[in-house]
mmCIF file of C-alpha atoms in Angstrom:
data_model
loop_
_atom_site.group_PDB
_atom_site.id
_atom_site.type_symbol
_atom_site.label_atom_id
_atom_site.label_comp_id
_atom_site.label_asym_id
_atom_site.label_seq_id
_atom_site.Cartn_x
_atom_site.Cartn_y
_atom_site.Cartn_z
ATOM 1 C CA UNK A 1 -12.138 -27.438 17.355
ATOM 2 C CA UNK A 2 -8.749 -25.920 17.779
ATOM 3 C CA UNK A 3 -7.189 -23.991 14.384
ATOM 4 C CA UNK A 4 -3.645 -24.753 13.595
ATOM 5 C CA UNK A 5 -0.790 -23.267 12.425
ATOM 6 C CA UNK A 6 0.006 -24.421 8.158
ATOM 7 C CA UNK A 7 4.244 -24.896 9.053
ATOM 8 C CA UNK A 8 5.779 -25.833 6.337
ATOM 9 C CA UNK A 9 3.156 -26.369 3.463
ATOM 10 C CA UNK A 10 2.575 -24.819 0.988
ATOM 11 C CA UNK A 11 -0.595 -26.292 -0.824
ATOM 12 C CA UNK A 12 -3.897 -24.071 -0.554
ATOM 13 C CA UNK A 13 -6.171 -27.410 -0.836
ATOM 14 C CA UNK A 14 -4.761 -28.701 2.149
ATOM 15 C CA UNK A 15 -4.388 -25.011 4.029
ATOM 16 C CA UNK A 16 -7.880 -23.793 3.387
ATOM 17 C CA UNK A 17 -9.242 -27.372 3.678
ATOM 18 C CA UNK A 18 -12.448 -27.816 6.388
ATOM 19 C CA UNK A 19 -12.911 -30.121 9.726
ATOM 20 C CA UNK A 20 -15.331 -33.388 8.494
ATOM 21 C CA UNK A 21 -19.324 -31.665 8.972
ATOM 22 C CA UNK A 22 -17.946 -28.538 10.077
ATOM 23 C CA UNK A 23 -17.650 -24.771 8.689
ATOM 24 C CA UNK A 24 -14.097 -24.384 10.444
ATOM 25 C CA UNK A 25 -11.555 -24.531 8.444
ATOM 26 C CA UNK A 26 -7.804 -26.269 10.173
ATOM 27 C CA UNK A 27 -6.470 -23.312 9.904
ATOM 28 C CA UNK A 28 -5.487 -20.000 10.207
ATOM 29 C CA UNK A 29 -5.193 -18.596 6.972
ATOM 30 C CA UNK A 30 -4.573 -15.561 5.322
ATOM 31 C CA UNK A 31 -6.646 -14.127 3.004
ATOM 32 C CA UNK A 32 -4.507 -13.804 -0.587
ATOM 33 C CA UNK A 33 -7.949 -14.470 -3.120
ATOM 34 C CA UNK A 34 -8.053 -10.914 -3.838
ATOM 35 C CA UNK A 35 -5.102 -10.826 -5.845
ATOM 36 C CA UNK A 36 -6.687 -13.354 -8.386
ATOM 37 C CA UNK A 37 -8.317 -10.192 -10.117
ATOM 38 C CA UNK A 38 -5.096 -8.492 -10.212
ATOM 39 C CA UNK A 39 -3.876 -11.296 -11.742
ATOM 40 C CA UNK A 40 -7.017 -11.599 -14.654
ATOM 41 C CA UNK A 41 -6.013 -7.917 -14.616
ATOM 42 C CA UNK A 42 -2.708 -7.491 -15.534
ATOM 43 C CA UNK A 43 -0.284 -8.460 -19.035
ATOM 44 C CA UNK A 44 -1.143 -12.354 -19.804
ATOM 45 C CA UNK A 45 1.902 -13.745 -18.535
ATOM 46 C CA UNK A 46 3.032 -12.531 -14.529
ATOM 47 C CA UNK A 47 6.321 -13.011 -13.132
ATOM 48 C CA UNK A 48 6.551 -12.284 -9.593
ATOM 49 C CA UNK A 49 9.700 -12.148 -6.754
ATOM 50 C CA UNK A 50 10.208 -12.722 -4.039
ATOM 51 C CA UNK A 51 12.464 -13.775 -1.412
ATOM 52 C CA UNK A 52 12.334 -17.781 -0.655
ATOM 53 C CA UNK A 53 10.142 -19.156 2.710
ATOM 54 C CA UNK A 54 7.854 -16.392 0.843
ATOM 55 C CA UNK A 55 4.686 -18.352 0.673
ATOM 56 C CA UNK A 56 5.800 -18.267 -3.412
ATOM 57 C CA UNK A 57 4.225 -21.641 -4.024
ATOM 58 C CA UNK A 58 1.164 -21.720 -1.502
ATOM 59 C CA UNK A 59 -0.584 -18.693 -3.696
ATOM 60 C CA UNK A 60 -0.045 -20.576 -7.419
ATOM 61 C CA UNK A 61 -1.127 -23.463 -5.129
ATOM 62 C CA UNK A 62 -4.479 -21.671 -4.703
ATOM 63 C CA UNK A 63 -4.147 -19.911 -8.887
ATOM 64 C CA UNK A 64 -4.228 -23.776 -9.184
ATOM 65 C CA UNK A 65 -7.258 -25.113 -7.691
ATOM 66 C CA UNK A 66 -9.662 -21.574 -8.398
ATOM 67 C CA UNK A 67 -8.936 -22.330 -12.690
ATOM 68 C CA UNK A 68 -8.317 -25.887 -12.378
ATOM 69 C CA UNK A 69 -11.558 -27.296 -14.576
ATOM 70 C CA UNK A 70 -10.615 -30.614 -12.269
ATOM 71 C CA UNK A 71 -13.178 -31.292 -8.827
ATOM 72 C CA UNK A 72 -14.234 -27.952 -9.654
ATOM 73 C CA UNK A 73 -16.706 -28.455 -6.878
ATOM 74 C CA UNK A 74 -14.846 -29.594 -4.286
ATOM 75 C CA UNK A 75 -12.776 -26.850 -5.065
ATOM 76 C CA UNK A 76 -15.945 -24.582 -5.491
ATOM 77 C CA UNK A 77 -15.742 -24.438 -1.573
ATOM 78 C CA UNK A 78 -12.430 -24.002 -0.223
ATOM 79 C CA UNK A 79 -12.995 -20.678 -1.625
ATOM 80 C CA UNK A 80 -16.649 -20.538 0.655
ATOM 81 C CA UNK A 81 -15.662 -16.668 2.598
ATOM 82 C CA UNK A 82 -13.061 -15.611 1.465
ATOM 83 C CA UNK A 83 -12.874 -11.822 -0.572
ATOM 84 C CA UNK A 84 -13.047 -13.206 -4.403
ATOM 85 C CA UNK A 85 -16.952 -15.501 -3.340
ATOM 86 C CA UNK A 86 -18.291 -12.005 -3.601
ATOM 87 C CA UNK A 87 -17.838 -11.519 -7.253
ATOM 88 C CA UNK A 88 -19.882 -14.333 -8.454
ATOM 89 C CA UNK A 89 -19.662 -12.922 -12.060
ATOM 90 C CA UNK A 90 -16.358 -13.254 -11.825
ATOM 91 C CA UNK A 91 -16.753 -16.825 -10.338
ATOM 92 C CA UNK A 92 -19.075 -17.812 -12.441
ATOM 93 C CA UNK A 93 -16.551 -16.915 -15.240
ATOM 94 C CA UNK A 94 -13.312 -18.359 -14.443
ATOM 95 C CA UNK A 95 -14.200 -20.600 -10.804
ATOM 96 C CA UNK A 96 -13.105 -24.178 -12.498
ATOM 97 C CA UNK A 97 -13.595 -23.503 -16.170
ATOM 98 C CA UNK A 98 -9.416 -24.364 -17.650
ATOM 99 C CA UNK A 99 -6.352 -27.228 -17.652
ATOM 100 C CA UNK A 100 -3.994 -25.262 -15.427
ATOM 101 C CA UNK A 101 -0.118 -26.929 -15.399
ATOM 102 C CA UNK A 102 1.549 -26.774 -12.430
ATOM 103 C CA UNK A 103 5.162 -26.663 -12.625
ATOM 104 C CA UNK A 104 7.577 -26.009 -8.853
ATOM 105 C CA UNK A 105 11.339 -26.237 -9.509
ATOM 106 C CA UNK A 106 12.425 -25.835 -6.305
ATOM 107 C CA UNK A 107 15.385 -28.198 -4.643
ATOM 108 C CA UNK A 108 16.536 -28.650 -7.646
ATOM 109 C CA UNK A 109 20.523 -29.531 -6.521
ATOM 110 C CA UNK A 110 22.886 -31.196 -8.941
ATOM 111 C CA UNK A 111 26.520 -32.047 -9.707
ATOM 112 C CA UNK A 112 26.104 -31.555 -13.702
ATOM 113 C CA UNK A 113 24.020 -30.339 -16.179
ATOM 114 C CA UNK A 114 23.685 -34.096 -17.417
ATOM 115 C CA UNK A 115 21.882 -35.257 -13.779
ATOM 116 C CA UNK A 116 20.469 -32.128 -13.751
ATOM 117 C CA UNK A 117 18.871 -32.789 -16.797
ATOM 118 C CA UNK A 118 17.694 -36.153 -15.190
ATOM 119 C CA UNK A 119 15.818 -34.621 -12.341
ATOM 120 C CA UNK A 120 14.575 -31.659 -14.725
ATOM 121 C CA UNK A 121 13.144 -34.927 -16.761
ATOM 122 C CA UNK A 122 12.183 -36.384 -14.028
ATOM 123 C CA UNK A 123 9.672 -34.042 -12.360
ATOM 124 C CA UNK A 124 8.047 -33.543 -16.285
ATOM 125 C CA UNK A 125 7.759 -37.060 -15.792
ATOM 126 C CA UNK A 126 5.648 -36.618 -12.863
ATOM 127 C CA UNK A 127 3.795 -34.053 -14.812
ATOM 128 C CA UNK A 128 3.436 -36.011 -17.779
ATOM 129 C CA UNK A 129 1.549 -38.410 -15.560
ATOM 130 C CA UNK A 130 -1.014 -35.978 -14.169
ATOM 131 C CA UNK A 131 -2.690 -36.253 -17.622
ATOM 132 C CA UNK A 132 -1.984 -40.028 -18.263
ATOM 133 C CA UNK A 133 -6.488 -39.854 -19.171
ATOM 134 C CA UNK A 134 -4.453 -37.251 -22.496
ATOM 135 C CA UNK A 135 -3.244 -40.485 -24.181
ATOM 136 C CA UNK A 136 -7.012 -41.503 -24.740
ATOM 137 C CA UNK A 137 -8.294 -39.306 -26.005
ATOM 138 C CA UNK A 138 -9.625 -39.071 -29.419
ATOM 139 C CA UNK A 139 -8.735 -35.282 -30.357
ATOM 140 C CA UNK A 140 -4.803 -36.443 -30.021
ATOM 141 C CA UNK A 141 -3.476 -38.360 -33.385
ATOM 142 C CA UNK A 142 -0.825 -41.167 -33.069
ATOM 143 C CA UNK A 143 2.044 -38.618 -32.985
ATOM 144 C CA UNK A 144 1.302 -36.831 -30.528
ATOM 145 C CA UNK A 145 0.478 -39.663 -28.327
ATOM 146 C CA UNK A 146 3.929 -41.453 -28.852
ATOM 147 C CA UNK A 147 5.536 -37.480 -27.976
ATOM 148 C CA UNK A 148 3.466 -38.346 -24.969
ATOM 149 C CA UNK A 149 4.613 -40.954 -24.156
ATOM 150 C CA UNK A 150 8.655 -40.020 -24.213
ATOM 151 C CA UNK A 151 7.815 -37.217 -22.143
ATOM 152 C CA UNK A 152 5.866 -39.799 -19.590
ATOM 153 C CA UNK A 153 8.853 -42.623 -19.895
ATOM 154 C CA UNK A 154 11.492 -39.611 -19.057
ATOM 155 C CA UNK A 155 12.532 -41.128 -22.648
ATOM 156 C CA UNK A 156 12.997 -36.962 -24.620
ATOM 157 C CA UNK A 157 16.726 -35.481 -25.111
ATOM 158 C CA UNK A 158 17.837 -32.255 -24.050
ATOM 159 C CA UNK A 159 15.959 -30.112 -27.089
ATOM 160 C CA UNK A 160 13.007 -31.577 -26.432
ATOM 161 C CA UNK A 161 12.636 -30.565 -22.938
ATOM 162 C CA UNK A 162 12.873 -27.053 -23.462
ATOM 163 C CA UNK A 163 9.646 -27.475 -25.358
ATOM 164 C CA UNK A 164 8.265 -29.798 -23.023
ATOM 165 C CA UNK A 165 5.491 -27.457 -20.925
ATOM 166 C CA UNK A 166 5.147 -26.378 -25.005
ATOM 167 C CA UNK A 167 3.640 -29.620 -26.606
ATOM 168 C CA UNK A 168 1.340 -30.612 -23.020
ATOM 169 C CA UNK A 169 -0.253 -26.788 -23.261
ATOM 170 C CA UNK A 170 -1.078 -28.163 -26.663
ATOM 171 C CA UNK A 171 -2.082 -31.688 -26.162
ATOM 172 C CA UNK A 172 -4.224 -30.485 -23.263
ATOM 173 C CA UNK A 173 -5.621 -27.388 -25.263
ATOM 174 C CA UNK A 174 -6.892 -29.388 -28.868
ATOM 175 C CA UNK A 175 -8.634 -32.002 -25.785
ATOM 176 C CA UNK A 176 -10.578 -29.448 -24.098
ATOM 177 C CA UNK A 177 -10.514 -26.825 -26.550
ATOM 178 C CA UNK A 178 -9.881 -24.116 -24.059
ATOM 179 C CA UNK A 179 -6.565 -22.612 -23.264
ATOM 180 C CA UNK A 180 -4.566 -23.314 -20.533
ATOM 181 C CA UNK A 181 -2.988 -21.729 -17.748
ATOM 182 C CA UNK A 182 0.530 -22.549 -16.627
ATOM 183 C CA UNK A 183 1.974 -22.099 -13.655
ATOM 184 C CA UNK A 184 6.155 -21.999 -12.851
ATOM 185 C CA UNK A 185 7.229 -22.256 -9.483
ATOM 186 C CA UNK A 186 10.883 -21.807 -8.520
ATOM 187 C CA UNK A 187 11.801 -20.993 -12.258
ATOM 188 C CA UNK A 188 15.128 -19.715 -11.440
ATOM 189 C CA UNK A 189 16.463 -22.448 -8.398
ATOM 190 C CA UNK A 190 18.032 -24.545 -10.753
ATOM 191 C CA UNK A 191 21.072 -22.266 -11.640
ATOM 192 C CA UNK A 192 21.738 -20.825 -8.156
ATOM 193 C CA UNK A 193 22.268 -24.712 -7.660
ATOM 194 C CA UNK A 194 24.370 -24.492 -10.771
ATOM 195 C CA UNK A 195 26.141 -21.648 -9.394
ATOM 196 C CA UNK A 196 27.127 -22.829 -6.480
ATOM 197 C CA UNK A 197 27.888 -26.452 -6.651
ATOM 198 C CA UNK A 198 31.508 -27.249 -6.863
ATOM 199 C CA UNK A 199 32.516 -26.933 -10.573
ATOM 200 C CA UNK A 200 29.289 -24.006 -11.793
ATOM 201 C CA UNK A 201 27.927 -24.895 -14.526
ATOM 202 C CA UNK A 202 24.923 -21.371 -14.654
ATOM 203 C CA UNK A 203 25.107 -20.787 -17.728
ATOM 204 C CA UNK A 204 24.713 -23.698 -19.507
ATOM 205 C CA UNK A 205 22.202 -24.074 -17.298
ATOM 206 C CA UNK A 206 20.423 -20.242 -17.638
ATOM 207 C CA UNK A 207 20.780 -21.656 -21.124
ATOM 208 C CA UNK A 208 18.338 -24.352 -20.836
ATOM 209 C CA UNK A 209 16.594 -22.131 -18.439
ATOM 210 C CA UNK A 210 16.019 -18.954 -21.735
ATOM 211 C CA UNK A 211 14.944 -21.710 -24.192
ATOM 212 C CA UNK A 212 12.536 -23.350 -21.552
ATOM 213 C CA UNK A 213 10.244 -20.423 -20.258
ATOM 214 C CA UNK A 214 10.906 -18.755 -23.991
ATOM 215 C CA UNK A 215 9.173 -22.023 -25.431
ATOM 216 C CA UNK A 216 6.467 -22.051 -22.964
ATOM 217 C CA UNK A 217 5.560 -18.510 -22.913
ATOM 218 C CA UNK A 218 6.481 -16.870 -26.122
ATOM 219 C CA UNK A 219 3.707 -17.662 -29.403
ATOM 220 C CA UNK A 220 2.270 -19.981 -27.289
ATOM 221 C CA UNK A 221 -1.670 -20.019 -28.823
ATOM 222 C CA UNK A 222 -2.428 -22.767 -26.526
ATOM 223 C CA UNK A 223 -1.624 -19.607 -23.601
ATOM 224 C CA UNK A 224 -4.251 -18.348 -22.097
ATOM 225 C CA UNK A 225 -2.053 -16.952 -18.964
ATOM 226 C CA UNK A 226 0.766 -17.724 -16.782
ATOM 227 C CA UNK A 227 2.323 -17.402 -14.149
ATOM 228 C CA UNK A 228 6.553 -17.784 -13.206
ATOM 229 C CA UNK A 229 7.240 -17.273 -8.987
ATOM 230 C CA UNK A 230 11.223 -16.988 -7.886
ATOM 231 C CA UNK A 231 14.012 -15.018 -6.192
ATOM 232 C CA UNK A 232 16.264 -13.256 -7.955
ATOM 233 C CA UNK A 233 14.779 -11.090 -10.985
ATOM 234 C CA UNK A 234 18.990 -11.020 -11.447
ATOM 235 C CA UNK A 235 19.663 -14.569 -12.507
ATOM 236 C CA UNK A 236 16.879 -14.499 -14.794
ATOM 237 C CA UNK A 237 17.140 -10.990 -16.753
ATOM 238 C CA UNK A 238 18.872 -11.880 -19.092
ATOM 239 C CA UNK A 239 16.523 -15.586 -19.202
ATOM 240 C CA UNK A 240 13.416 -13.859 -20.537
ATOM 241 C CA UNK A 241 14.755 -11.368 -23.144
ATOM 242 C CA UNK A 242 13.596 -14.372 -25.731
ATOM 243 C CA UNK A 243 9.415 -14.107 -23.975
ATOM 244 C CA UNK A 244 9.043 -10.199 -24.994
ATOM 245 C CA UNK A 245 5.593 -10.619 -23.079
ATOM 246 C CA UNK A 246 6.578 -11.024 -19.702
ATOM 247 C CA UNK A 247 6.241 -8.390 -17.483
ATOM 248 C CA UNK A 248 8.387 -8.685 -13.731
ATOM 249 C CA UNK A 249 7.745 -7.244 -10.111
ATOM 250 C CA UNK A 250 10.101 -7.513 -8.032
ATOM 251 C CA UNK A 251 10.327 -6.333 -4.735
ATOM 252 C CA UNK A 252 10.443 -2.600 -5.800
ATOM 253 C CA UNK A 253 6.813 -2.522 -8.097
ATOM 254 C CA UNK A 254 3.799 -1.885 -5.874
ATOM 255 C CA UNK A 255 1.417 -4.471 -8.633
ATOM 256 C CA UNK A 256 1.180 -7.841 -6.012
ATOM 257 C CA UNK A 257 2.932 -6.630 -3.843
ATOM 258 C CA UNK A 258 0.938 -8.428 -0.764
ATOM 259 C CA UNK A 259 0.592 -11.611 -2.551
ATOM 260 C CA UNK A 260 2.521 -13.561 -0.627
ATOM 261 C CA UNK A 261 4.241 -11.881 2.874
ATOM 262 C CA UNK A 262 1.581 -10.578 6.052
ATOM 263 C CA UNK A 263 0.874 -7.073 6.835
ATOM 264 C CA UNK A 264 0.901 -5.505 10.326
ATOM 265 C CA UNK A 265 -2.869 -6.014 10.168
ATOM 266 C CA UNK A 266 -3.272 -10.021 8.515
ATOM 267 C CA UNK A 267 -0.510 -10.764 11.567
ATOM 268 C CA UNK A 268 -2.740 -9.340 14.005
ATOM 269 C CA UNK A 269 -6.223 -9.854 13.056
ATOM 270 C CA UNK A 270 -5.927 -13.578 10.827
ATOM 271 C CA UNK A 271 -3.134 -14.904 12.831
ATOM 272 C CA UNK A 272 -3.431 -13.805 16.643
ATOM 273 C CA UNK A 273 -6.460 -12.364 17.640
ATOM 274 C CA UNK A 274 -8.430 -15.200 17.284
ATOM 275 C CA UNK A 275 -4.946 -17.722 18.795
ATOM 276 C CA UNK A 276 -3.730 -18.180 22.384
ATOM 277 C CA UNK A 277 -0.943 -16.698 21.650
ATOM 278 C CA UNK A 278 0.574 -14.207 24.405
ATOM 279 C CA UNK A 279 3.078 -12.135 22.228
ATOM 280 C CA UNK A 280 3.196 -8.456 21.643
ATOM 281 C CA UNK A 281 3.240 -7.093 17.719
ATOM 282 C CA UNK A 282 5.915 -4.602 19.197
ATOM 283 C CA UNK A 283 8.367 -8.483 19.360
ATOM 284 C CA UNK A 284 7.535 -9.456 16.422
ATOM 285 C CA UNK A 285 7.968 -5.686 14.298
ATOM 286 C CA UNK A 286 10.980 -5.704 16.000
ATOM 287 C CA UNK A 287 13.315 -8.871 15.348
ATOM 288 C CA UNK A 288 11.585 -9.683 12.072
ATOM 289 C CA UNK A 289 10.971 -5.741 10.459
ATOM 290 C CA UNK A 290 9.342 -6.262 7.527
ATOM 291 C CA UNK A 291 10.421 -5.792 4.152
ATOM 292 C CA UNK A 292 8.592 -3.006 2.041
ATOM 293 C CA UNK A 293 7.951 -3.167 -1.706
ATOM 294 C CA UNK A 294 7.212 -0.524 -4.443
ATOM 295 C CA UNK A 295 7.581 2.957 -2.199
ATOM 296 C CA UNK A 296 4.371 3.639 -0.450
ATOM 297 C CA UNK A 297 2.930 0.018 0.278
ATOM 298 C CA UNK A 298 3.311 -1.140 4.637
ATOM 299 C CA UNK A 299 5.817 -3.187 5.226
ATOM 300 C CA UNK A 300 5.129 -7.284 4.584
ATOM 301 C CA UNK A 301 6.570 -9.627 7.190
ATOM 302 C CA UNK A 302 7.804 -13.174 5.787
ATOM 303 C CA UNK A 303 6.198 -15.486 6.954
ATOM 304 C CA UNK A 304 8.058 -18.173 7.882
ATOM 305 C CA UNK A 305 8.766 -16.256 10.268
ATOM 306 C CA UNK A 306 5.763 -15.241 11.748
ATOM 307 C CA UNK A 307 4.756 -18.978 11.555
ATOM 308 C CA UNK A 308 6.738 -20.537 13.275
ATOM 309 C CA UNK A 309 7.187 -18.291 15.631
ATOM 310 C CA UNK A 310 3.083 -18.515 16.229
ATOM 311 C CA UNK A 311 2.635 -22.169 16.204
ATOM 312 C CA UNK A 312 5.873 -22.449 18.909
ATOM 313 C CA UNK A 313 3.700 -20.604 21.540
ATOM 314 C CA UNK A 314 5.910 -16.857 20.097
ATOM 315 C CA UNK A 315 9.148 -17.707 20.628
ATOM 316 C CA UNK A 316 11.504 -15.360 18.485
ATOM 317 C CA UNK A 317 14.133 -17.464 16.969
ATOM 318 C CA UNK A 318 16.428 -17.239 13.638
ATOM 319 C CA UNK A 319 13.552 -19.264 12.315
ATOM 320 C CA UNK A 320 14.782 -18.173 8.518
ATOM 321 C CA UNK A 321 17.952 -18.879 7.904
ATOM 322 C CA UNK A 322 17.440 -21.922 9.866
ATOM 323 C CA UNK A 323 15.655 -22.593 6.480
ATOM 324 C CA UNK A 324 18.268 -23.053 3.676
ATOM 325 C CA UNK A 325 21.413 -22.365 3.573
ATOM 326 C CA UNK A 326 22.874 -19.198 2.097
ATOM 327 C CA UNK A 327 25.450 -19.971 -0.299
ATOM 328 C CA UNK A 328 24.998 -19.102 -3.377
ATOM 329 C CA UNK A 329 25.020 -14.981 -1.077
ATOM 330 C CA UNK A 330 28.650 -16.387 0.835
ATOM 331 C CA UNK A 331 29.828 -18.024 -3.135
ATOM 332 C CA UNK A 332 28.790 -13.678 -3.935
ATOM 333 C CA UNK A 333 30.201 -12.304 -1.099
ATOM 334 C CA UNK A 334 33.802 -14.261 -0.788
ATOM 335 C CA UNK A 335 34.393 -12.843 -4.809
ATOM 336 C CA UNK A 336 33.490 -9.341 -3.667
ATOM 337 C CA UNK A 337 35.621 -6.233 -2.959
ATOM 338 C CA UNK A 338 37.058 -4.760 0.698
ATOM 339 C CA UNK A 339 34.142 -1.878 0.522
ATOM 340 C CA UNK A 340 31.737 -3.905 0.349
ATOM 341 C CA UNK A 341 32.305 -5.938 3.165
ATOM 342 C CA UNK A 342 32.727 -2.193 5.565
ATOM 343 C CA UNK A 343 29.680 -1.291 4.290
ATOM 344 C CA UNK A 344 27.691 -4.745 5.578
ATOM 345 C CA UNK A 345 30.108 -4.415 8.405
ATOM 346 C CA UNK A 346 27.874 -0.746 8.990
ATOM 347 C CA UNK A 347 24.362 -2.726 7.773
ATOM 348 C CA UNK A 348 25.371 -5.264 10.696
ATOM 349 C CA UNK A 349 26.004 -2.615 13.647
ATOM 350 C CA UNK A 350 21.969 -1.861 12.814
ATOM 351 C CA UNK A 351 22.750 1.057 10.599
ATOM 352 C CA UNK A 352 21.456 2.852 7.011
ATOM 353 C CA UNK A 353 24.104 2.752 3.331
ATOM 354 C CA UNK A 354 22.553 3.531 0.034
ATOM 355 C CA UNK A 355 23.754 1.735 -3.259
ATOM 356 C CA UNK A 356 23.315 1.670 -6.677
ATOM 357 C CA UNK A 357 21.555 -1.227 -7.898
ATOM 358 C CA UNK A 358 20.534 -2.795 -11.899
ATOM 359 C CA UNK A 359 17.278 -4.522 -12.254
ATOM 360 C CA UNK A 360 18.598 -5.604 -15.372
ATOM 361 C CA UNK A 361 22.136 -6.797 -13.634
ATOM 362 C CA UNK A 362 23.339 -9.993 -15.232
ATOM 363 C CA UNK A 363 24.091 -13.207 -12.562
ATOM 364 C CA UNK A 364 28.037 -14.150 -14.420
ATOM 365 C CA UNK A 365 28.720 -10.481 -13.189
ATOM 366 C CA UNK A 366 27.615 -10.942 -9.189
ATOM 367 C CA UNK A 367 30.831 -12.507 -8.280
ATOM 368 C CA UNK A 368 32.577 -8.889 -9.144
ATOM 369 C CA UNK A 369 30.577 -5.831 -9.253
ATOM 370 C CA UNK A 370 29.009 -4.633 -6.611
ATOM 371 C CA UNK A 371 25.839 -3.672 -8.334
ATOM 372 C CA UNK A 372 24.791 -7.505 -9.271
ATOM 373 C CA UNK A 373 25.662 -7.514 -5.318
ATOM 374 C CA UNK A 374 23.746 -5.090 -3.866
ATOM 375 C CA UNK A 375 20.789 -6.821 -6.342
ATOM 376 C CA UNK A 376 21.080 -9.659 -5.888
ATOM 377 C CA UNK A 377 21.147 -9.324 -1.286
ATOM 378 C CA UNK A 378 18.830 -7.054 -2.074
ATOM 379 C CA UNK A 379 16.641 -9.537 -4.211
ATOM 380 C CA UNK A 380 17.321 -12.687 -1.939
ATOM 381 C CA UNK A 381 15.565 -11.297 1.814
ATOM 382 C CA UNK A 382 18.564 -9.762 3.173
ATOM 383 C CA UNK A 383 18.064 -5.000 2.450
ATOM 384 C CA UNK A 384 15.072 -4.002 3.816
ATOM 385 C CA UNK A 385 14.829 -0.456 1.273
ATOM 386 C CA UNK A 386 14.225 2.599 3.013
ATOM 387 C CA UNK A 387 13.962 4.888 0.104
ATOM 388 C CA UNK A 388 14.948 4.882 -3.765
ATOM 389 C CA UNK A 389 15.064 6.859 -6.815
ATOM 390 C CA UNK A 390 15.670 7.062 -10.685
ATOM 391 C CA UNK A 391 19.153 8.137 -11.893
ATOM 392 C CA UNK A 392 19.476 5.862 -15.204
ATOM 393 C CA UNK A 393 16.210 3.977 -16.844
ATOM 394 C CA UNK A 394 16.439 0.575 -15.145
ATOM 395 C CA UNK A 395 18.284 1.704 -12.254
ATOM 396 C CA UNK A 396 18.069 2.863 -8.680
ATOM 397 C CA UNK A 397 19.123 4.399 -5.638
ATOM 398 C CA UNK A 398 18.696 2.745 -2.430
ATOM 399 C CA UNK A 399 19.310 3.974 0.827
ATOM 400 C CA UNK A 400 18.476 -0.028 2.708
ATOM 401 C CA UNK A 401 19.093 -2.091 5.806
ATOM 402 C CA UNK A 402 18.935 -5.534 7.282
ATOM 403 C CA UNK A 403 15.756 -6.408 6.641
ATOM 404 C CA UNK A 404 15.820 -8.913 8.901
ATOM 405 C CA UNK A 405 17.769 -9.534 12.096
ATOM 406 C CA UNK A 406 16.794 -12.513 11.905
ATOM 407 C CA UNK A 407 17.651 -12.778 8.309
ATOM 408 C CA UNK A 408 21.461 -12.268 8.241
ATOM 409 C CA UNK A 409 24.868 -14.071 6.934
ATOM 410 C CA UNK A 410 25.275 -16.417 10.528
ATOM 411 C CA UNK A 411 23.713 -15.441 13.979
ATOM 412 C CA UNK A 412 26.122 -15.072 17.738
ATOM 413 C CA UNK A 413 23.307 -17.588 20.082
ATOM 414 C CA UNK A 414 22.565 -16.465 23.191
ATOM 415 C CA UNK A 415 22.724 -11.992 22.928
ATOM 416 C CA UNK A 416 19.992 -10.124 24.168
ATOM 417 C CA UNK A 417 20.367 -7.861 21.235
ATOM 418 C CA UNK A 418 18.996 -9.138 18.284
ATOM 419 C CA UNK A 419 21.313 -7.074 16.398
ATOM 420 C CA UNK A 420 24.936 -8.116 17.586
ATOM 421 C CA UNK A 421 24.690 -10.317 14.100
ATOM 422 C CA UNK A 422 28.384 -12.164 12.495
ATOM 423 C CA UNK A 423 29.602 -12.981 8.735
#
């Protein structure tokens, strides 16, 4: 039976599944289960930031499959032969032992704050519907069941929605007598979408999400561990001020550097070697280039570009650009200064620039502050760091060039030179 490339699949349960009555997995699969150990050894709450289409949802899906106390035996087989399975003591202690809450906020477009809240309420309702067995629990009182119904039937007001995950974790803790793993995916997506509308409402959304994250992760007695993923630390820097127990790992930190994306070795040994795709890795490297997360890590490649390339028989295309819009970047560039555009001309010609970035930059500054703009471009995946040095406690000098020739805003088709790009 032939293995397939998992284009567009972000469910670990599906990607790691086996053919029926077979020891062969249905999809080519890069093993990232060793990062479960890192998740357990670091902070109680961890936030990881990577560009879009980098496998963040899949990574959280893997964590859910490992820790959840639902379908324990079925999930156990998914991890057979993977790196984590060699640590029997750890698996016996943690695998299948926790109630898990997994909420994704990706694809959260709305024209107004109120319509965004309606969509948020719908996501919360769907989440609560996964735990309707709590309505039969003898450990929950009538008031808690009534409140549970309020969330499930989309009757919660804005203030109640801020506490939706905190309350659900409290109910699960009370029922299972076990603290809860909380996984929050793409938590900055609602803020980006609010910024890129005709009449932006990102400040309202940022206030709401700050309260939501703080209520979920700060002082929550029902919380065992948590992980948050997003694209831009710049959009969440002031969001996390209310939850100081969250440790953030972005594109400049070495921790979790390989948890999402593919290393050169993984591409060669786990994706190309066992397939029939006739492609030279030098072509992949020349076009997709890779990122450097942290000061000493080797290149990490965007998985969407690599999987699309291999699944199409090795055809080199600008897959990443075509996978989503760049309204947020476009809005920021329109508001940027002339010297920034001159820097872009250097980058588009294959050159390098050295600029300051600040991880604590506020989201609202990206249209007026060049430091904020360069930080945005770095975290969004448009730049690759060649060299960095600390100039202030929270700021860095960055020598960088374009991250992937695939990943430029705009694209001149039918040109033999991948460095020829246009804005």
